[in-house]
Amino acid sequence: MPLQGSCACKTVTYEVDELAGGISHCHCVTCRKTHAAAFNSAAGVQPDAFRWLSGEDQLSHFESSPGKIRYFCSQCGSHLLAKKEGRPLWVLRVATLDDDPQIRPEQHIWTSHDVPWLAADVPVFAEWQSNRS
Ligand SMILES: [Zn+2]
Ligand SMILES: [Zn+2]
């Protein structure tokens, strides 16, 4: 069964037969900015294992560094995939998966770009914090 994925507004949907590489949490400043998050979770996929199911014509993209193209939904802004010229694998934004890929993240990378005001050593709550008013 292929894994199903989608953007936040469900305009763009895709399926992928399997992840080709392990999941990494990338903390680089470009991921922080483009995903508006402390880090981006990514894994390689083989191009011939990946298929857009809907909304491919609604994708927008930009070149974040020479030859690196990041694709995102033009309606809701979810980042879904990146391609780098000369690299055999595409890079899937695995947080957009709707199915569990049955593997777990292997590593955090580029933490040298972390900013102190996003340091994550803080209390954890399953839902809202207990003292929320
Ligand atoms: Zn969308
Ligand atoms: Zn990154």
PDB file of C-alpha atoms and ligand atoms in Angstrom:
ATOM      1  CA  MET A   1       0.000   0.000   0.000  1.00  0.00           C
ATOM      2  CA  PRO A   2       1.488   3.369  -0.969  1.00  0.00           C
ATOM      3  CA  LEU A   3       1.685   6.036   1.721  1.00  0.00           C
ATOM      4  CA  GLN A   4      -0.787   8.900   1.255  1.00  0.00           C
ATOM      5  CA  GLY A   5       0.045  12.543   1.896  1.00  0.00           C
ATOM      6  CA  SER A   6      -1.505  15.977   1.468  1.00  0.00           C
ATOM      7  CA  CYS A   7      -1.097  19.693   2.094  1.00  0.00           C
ATOM      8  CA  ALA A   8      -3.070  21.438   4.867  1.00  0.00           C
ATOM      9  CA  CYS A   9      -5.977  22.409   2.577  1.00  0.00           C
ATOM     10  CA  LYS A  10      -6.032  19.030   0.735  1.00  0.00           C
ATOM     11  CA  THR A  11      -5.750  20.688  -2.678  1.00  0.00           C
ATOM     12  CA  VAL A  12      -2.486  18.848  -3.265  1.00  0.00           C
ATOM     13  CA  THR A  13      -2.401  15.108  -2.558  1.00  0.00           C
ATOM     14  CA  TYR A  14       0.253  12.527  -3.382  1.00  0.00           C
ATOM     15  CA  GLU A  15       1.271   8.969  -2.782  1.00  0.00           C
ATOM     16  CA  VAL A  16       4.674   7.424  -2.368  1.00  0.00           C
ATOM     17  CA  ASP A  17       5.485   3.722  -2.418  1.00  0.00           C
ATOM     18  CA  GLU A  18       8.100   3.990   0.323  1.00  0.00           C
ATOM     19  CA  LEU A  19      10.665   6.309   1.817  1.00  0.00           C
ATOM     20  CA  ALA A  20      14.097   5.702   0.332  1.00  0.00           C
ATOM     21  CA  GLY A  21      16.086   7.144   3.223  1.00  0.00           C
ATOM     22  CA  GLY A  22      15.797   7.792   6.926  1.00  0.00           C
ATOM     23  CA  ILE A  23      13.940  10.744   8.397  1.00  0.00           C
ATOM     24  CA  SER A  24      16.031  13.728   9.474  1.00  0.00           C
ATOM     25  CA  HIS A  25      14.930  16.825  11.364  1.00  0.00           C
ATOM     26  CA  CYS A  26      16.689  19.686   9.588  1.00  0.00           C
ATOM     27  CA  HIS A  27      17.308  22.815  11.656  1.00  0.00           C
ATOM     28  CA  CYS A  28      18.961  24.875   8.897  1.00  0.00           C
ATOM     29  CA  VAL A  29      17.868  28.485   8.648  1.00  0.00           C
ATOM     30  CA  THR A  30      16.272  27.917   5.219  1.00  0.00           C
ATOM     31  CA  CYS A  31      14.080  25.127   6.599  1.00  0.00           C
ATOM     32  CA  ARG A  32      13.242  27.229   9.663  1.00  0.00           C
ATOM     33  CA  LYS A  33      12.100  30.074   7.457  1.00  0.00           C
ATOM     34  CA  THR A  34      10.308  28.110   4.730  1.00  0.00           C
ATOM     35  CA  HIS A  35       8.478  25.844   7.180  1.00  0.00           C
ATOM     36  CA  ALA A  36       8.019  28.586   9.796  1.00  0.00           C
ATOM     37  CA  ALA A  37       9.092  26.028  12.391  1.00  0.00           C
ATOM     38  CA  ALA A  38      12.049  25.122  14.605  1.00  0.00           C
ATOM     39  CA  PHE A  39      12.935  22.305  12.177  1.00  0.00           C
ATOM     40  CA  ASN A  40      11.670  20.482   9.096  1.00  0.00           C
ATOM     41  CA  SER A  41      11.285  16.693   8.955  1.00  0.00           C
ATOM     42  CA  ALA A  42      12.444  15.225   5.668  1.00  0.00           C
ATOM     43  CA  ALA A  43      13.262  11.930   3.968  1.00  0.00           C
ATOM     44  CA  GLY A  44      14.492  10.974   0.506  1.00  0.00           C
ATOM     45  CA  VAL A  45      12.158   9.334  -2.001  1.00  0.00           C
ATOM     46  CA  GLN A  46      12.865   7.755  -5.372  1.00  0.00           C
ATOM     47  CA  PRO A  47      11.268   9.887  -8.118  1.00  0.00           C
ATOM     48  CA  ASP A  48       9.667   6.830  -9.724  1.00  0.00           C
ATOM     49  CA  ALA A  49       8.088   5.867  -6.370  1.00  0.00           C
ATOM     50  CA  PHE A  50       6.316   9.243  -6.019  1.00  0.00           C
ATOM     51  CA  ARG A  51       3.078  10.400  -7.711  1.00  0.00           C
ATOM     52  CA  TRP A  52       1.049  13.592  -7.402  1.00  0.00           C
ATOM     53  CA  LEU A  53      -2.641  12.566  -7.142  1.00  0.00           C
ATOM     54  CA  SER A  54      -4.249  16.008  -7.251  1.00  0.00           C
ATOM     55  CA  GLY A  55      -3.357  19.666  -7.285  1.00  0.00           C
ATOM     56  CA  GLU A  56      -0.016  19.421  -9.081  1.00  0.00           C
ATOM     57  CA  ASP A  57      -1.057  22.498 -11.106  1.00  0.00           C
ATOM     58  CA  GLN A  58      -1.605  24.355  -7.801  1.00  0.00           C
ATOM     59  CA  LEU A  59       2.004  23.883  -6.698  1.00  0.00           C
ATOM     60  CA  SER A  60       4.250  26.879  -6.474  1.00  0.00           C
ATOM     61  CA  HIS A  61       7.986  26.734  -5.959  1.00  0.00           C
ATOM     62  CA  PHE A  62      11.111  28.711  -5.355  1.00  0.00           C
ATOM     63  CA  GLU A  63      14.840  28.137  -5.634  1.00  0.00           C
ATOM     64  CA  SER A  64      16.196  28.389  -2.081  1.00  0.00           C
ATOM     65  CA  SER A  65      19.811  27.819  -3.157  1.00  0.00           C
ATOM     66  CA  PRO A  66      21.288  27.236  -6.615  1.00  0.00           C
ATOM     67  CA  GLY A  67      19.602  24.162  -8.124  1.00  0.00           C
ATOM     68  CA  LYS A  68      17.430  23.468  -5.058  1.00  0.00           C
ATOM     69  CA  ILE A  69      13.719  23.889  -5.771  1.00  0.00           C
ATOM     70  CA  ARG A  70      11.172  23.761  -2.939  1.00  0.00           C
ATOM     71  CA  TYR A  71       7.555  22.972  -3.909  1.00  0.00           C
ATOM     72  CA  PHE A  72       4.576  24.145  -1.859  1.00  0.00           C
ATOM     73  CA  CYS A  73       0.791  24.469  -2.183  1.00  0.00           C
ATOM     74  CA  SER A  74      -0.078  27.905  -3.563  1.00  0.00           C
ATOM     75  CA  GLN A  75      -3.405  27.831  -1.652  1.00  0.00           C
ATOM     76  CA  CYS A  76      -2.296  26.980   1.911  1.00  0.00           C
ATOM     77  CA  GLY A  77       1.499  27.247   1.792  1.00  0.00           C
ATOM     78  CA  SER A  78       2.348  23.694   2.935  1.00  0.00           C
ATOM     79  CA  HIS A  79       5.772  22.606   1.750  1.00  0.00           C
ATOM     80  CA  LEU A  80       5.632  19.112   0.258  1.00  0.00           C
ATOM     81  CA  LEU A  81       8.746  18.268  -1.726  1.00  0.00           C
ATOM     82  CA  ALA A  82      12.152  19.567  -2.737  1.00  0.00           C
ATOM     83  CA  LYS A  83      14.370  18.628  -5.658  1.00  0.00           C
ATOM     84  CA  LYS A  84      18.065  19.331  -5.981  1.00  0.00           C
ATOM     85  CA  GLU A  85      19.745  19.322  -9.354  1.00  0.00           C
ATOM     86  CA  GLY A  86      22.107  16.361  -9.696  1.00  0.00           C
ATOM     87  CA  ARG A  87      20.698  14.505  -6.674  1.00  0.00           C
ATOM     88  CA  PRO A  88      19.014  11.154  -7.411  1.00  0.00           C
ATOM     89  CA  LEU A  89      16.468  11.389  -4.573  1.00  0.00           C
ATOM     90  CA  TRP A  90      13.720  13.937  -4.066  1.00  0.00           C
ATOM     91  CA  VAL A  91      13.192  15.182  -0.516  1.00  0.00           C
ATOM     92  CA  LEU A  92       9.735  14.617   0.929  1.00  0.00           C
ATOM     93  CA  ARG A  93       8.427  16.787   3.776  1.00  0.00           C
ATOM     94  CA  VAL A  94       7.269  13.809   5.813  1.00  0.00           C
ATOM     95  CA  ALA A  95       5.096  15.874   8.190  1.00  0.00           C
ATOM     96  CA  THR A  96       2.646  16.071   5.250  1.00  0.00           C
ATOM     97  CA  LEU A  97       2.155  12.279   5.268  1.00  0.00           C
ATOM     98  CA  ASP A  98      -1.285  11.086   6.353  1.00  0.00           C
ATOM     99  CA  ASP A  99       0.004   7.538   6.873  1.00  0.00           C
ATOM    100  CA  ASP A 100       2.666   6.265   9.266  1.00  0.00           C
ATOM    101  CA  PRO A 101       5.760   5.339   7.238  1.00  0.00           C
ATOM    102  CA  GLN A 102       6.680   2.788   9.943  1.00  0.00           C
ATOM    103  CA  ILE A 103      10.134   4.221  10.477  1.00  0.00           C
ATOM    104  CA  ARG A 104      11.244   6.758  13.051  1.00  0.00           C
ATOM    105  CA  PRO A 105      13.560   9.767  12.754  1.00  0.00           C
ATOM    106  CA  GLU A 106      17.260   9.016  12.813  1.00  0.00           C
ATOM    107  CA  GLN A 107      18.824  12.372  13.520  1.00  0.00           C
ATOM    108  CA  HIS A 108      18.702  16.121  13.891  1.00  0.00           C
ATOM    109  CA  ILE A 109      20.947  17.977  11.428  1.00  0.00           C
ATOM    110  CA  TRP A 110      22.149  21.580  11.070  1.00  0.00           C
ATOM    111  CA  THR A 111      21.585  22.417  14.737  1.00  0.00           C
ATOM    112  CA  SER A 112      24.420  24.938  14.342  1.00  0.00           C
ATOM    113  CA  HIS A 113      21.690  27.170  12.872  1.00  0.00           C
ATOM    114  CA  ASP A 114      19.477  26.899  15.962  1.00  0.00           C
ATOM    115  CA  VAL A 115      18.441  30.124  17.600  1.00  0.00           C
ATOM    116  CA  PRO A 116      18.331  30.258  21.407  1.00  0.00           C
ATOM    117  CA  TRP A 117      14.739  31.506  21.503  1.00  0.00           C
ATOM    118  CA  LEU A 118      13.552  28.206  19.924  1.00  0.00           C
ATOM    119  CA  ALA A 119      15.566  25.866  22.186  1.00  0.00           C
ATOM    120  CA  ALA A 120      13.310  22.869  22.831  1.00  0.00           C
ATOM    121  CA  ASP A 121      14.305  21.753  26.344  1.00  0.00           C
ATOM    122  CA  VAL A 122      10.939  22.767  27.838  1.00  0.00           C
ATOM    123  CA  PRO A 123       7.886  21.089  29.431  1.00  0.00           C
ATOM    124  CA  VAL A 124       5.777  18.855  27.146  1.00  0.00           C
ATOM    125  CA  PHE A 125       1.947  18.605  27.176  1.00  0.00           C
ATOM    126  CA  ALA A 126      -0.233  16.250  25.125  1.00  0.00           C
ATOM    127  CA  GLU A 127      -2.630  19.105  24.428  1.00  0.00           C
ATOM    128  CA  TRP A 128      -2.795  22.673  25.719  1.00  0.00           C
ATOM    129  CA  GLN A 129      -0.566  23.586  28.623  1.00  0.00           C
ATOM    130  CA  SER A 130      -2.180  23.031  32.047  1.00  0.00           C
ATOM    131  CA  ASN A 131      -1.956  26.685  33.143  1.00  0.00           C
ATOM    132  CA  ARG A 132      -3.531  28.063  29.955  1.00  0.00           C
ATOM    133  CA  SER A 133      -6.188  30.650  30.707  1.00  0.00           C
TER     134      SER A 133
HETATM  135 ZN    ZN B   1      -2.925  23.335   0.258  1.00  0.00          ZN
HETATM  136 ZN    ZN B   2      17.243  22.381   6.103  1.00  0.00          ZN
END
